[in-house]
Amino acid sequence: MAKDTLAKLAKAIVKHKIKVIDLTQRLQPSTPVIQLPPPFAPTKPFESSLISRYDDKGPAWYWNNFACGEHTGTHFDAPVHWVTGKDLEDGATDTVDPQRFIAPACVIDVSKDCAKDEKFLLTPKRILAWEKEHGKIPKGAWVLMRSDWSKRTDPALFLNMKEDGPHVPGPNADAVRFLVEERDVNGWGVEAVGTDAGQAFSFEPAFPAHALMHGANKFGLASLCNLDQLPATGAVLIAAPLKIAGGSGSPLRVLALVSDSDD
Ligand code: 23J
Ligand code: MN
């Protein structure tokens, strides 16, 4: 049965019956990174420096060194990223169960709400309304919030920093608690710079998408794009972070497999 399924999948991929959608932002020096207020330490943005390009330093080869924080651009949040997940033995980028790097995705479209309200918060009520239309979120699924925030290509508008902190949509604490406790999700993914809402520092608990998800050994995905190309259900995500020893996360390529037809 499983063998047959995999053979069918392989055939469908080769025949382009399964589309691959890239949910990854381009990684470059202008890629926005999270801005924390003092006294908290900042993360390094992406930087690249040339080693050689078919020249004296390497006549037949081109390569670069690059540097960035683990949480730069489209990236994976591992459970040990947050203090609530610090003791999870399978919670770092090198110890996470690779079986969890492939999982179905549920996409909750709140883009219209976010266009009207930059501080829109996803609630359990809204998730239940989505389930009424699309079915129950299955255990072990990614839940992705489509906000269309990735269409803000100006980094200042993407970060949307105001005097009282970032005005960026996200989940409220009850929504995160619901996804963890009632739906046992694989993780939570967003288009914004971080998985939490811009005002989540003042939530109870603070930063619930980090505190509750990671404390329950769930993952995060931030700075996703092209969520508008995904169906509400039926996509399969491939999201595998770099195997950094003891890493708290990593930039990664996030791919969604989407069926091109009903067969
Ligand atoms: C460090 C501190 C606070 C936050 C974050 C990182 C992130 O959003 C992240 O990239 O995980 S809120
Ligand atoms: Mn992160």
GROMACS .gro file of C-alpha atoms in nm, residues 32-35 114-115 117-120 149 152 154-169 192-193 197-199 201:
model
   34
   32PRO     CA    1   1.441   4.214   0.701
   33VAL     CA    2   1.536   4.065   1.039
   34ILE     CA    3   1.350   4.100   1.367
   35GLN     CA    4   1.421   4.424   1.558
  114CYS     CA    5  -0.497   4.209   0.786
  115ALA     CA    6  -0.543   4.462   0.503
  117ASP     CA    7  -0.622   4.593   1.055
  118GLU     CA    8  -0.242   4.573   1.076
  119LYS     CA    9  -0.273   4.436   1.429
  120PHE     CA   10  -0.525   4.165   1.336
  149TRP     CA   11   0.224   4.034   0.463
  152ARG     CA   12   0.508   4.421   0.167
  154ASP     CA   13   0.953   4.751   0.149
  155PRO     CA   14   1.136   4.628   0.464
  156ALA     CA   15   1.006   4.925   0.666
  157LEU     CA   16   0.644   4.837   0.583
  158PHE     CA   17   0.714   4.466   0.640
  159LEU     CA   18   0.850   4.530   0.992
  160ASN     CA   19   0.597   4.814   1.042
  161MET     CA   20   0.766   4.943   1.357
  162LYS     CA   21   0.569   5.208   1.547
  163GLU     CA   22   0.622   5.387   1.876
  164ASP     CA   23   0.439   5.116   2.067
  165GLY     CA   24   0.620   4.831   1.888
  166PRO     CA   25   0.551   4.652   1.559
  167HIS     CA   26   0.204   4.664   1.408
  168VAL     CA   27   0.203   4.314   1.261
  169PRO     CA   28  -0.074   4.050   1.267
  192ALA     CA   29   0.566   3.808   0.898
  193VAL     CA   30   0.921   3.837   1.037
  197ALA     CA   31   0.205   3.917   1.653
  198GLY     CA   32   0.389   4.249   1.673
  199GLN     CA   33   0.228   4.331   2.007
  201PHE     CA   34   0.533   4.113   2.413
   0.00000   0.00000   0.00000
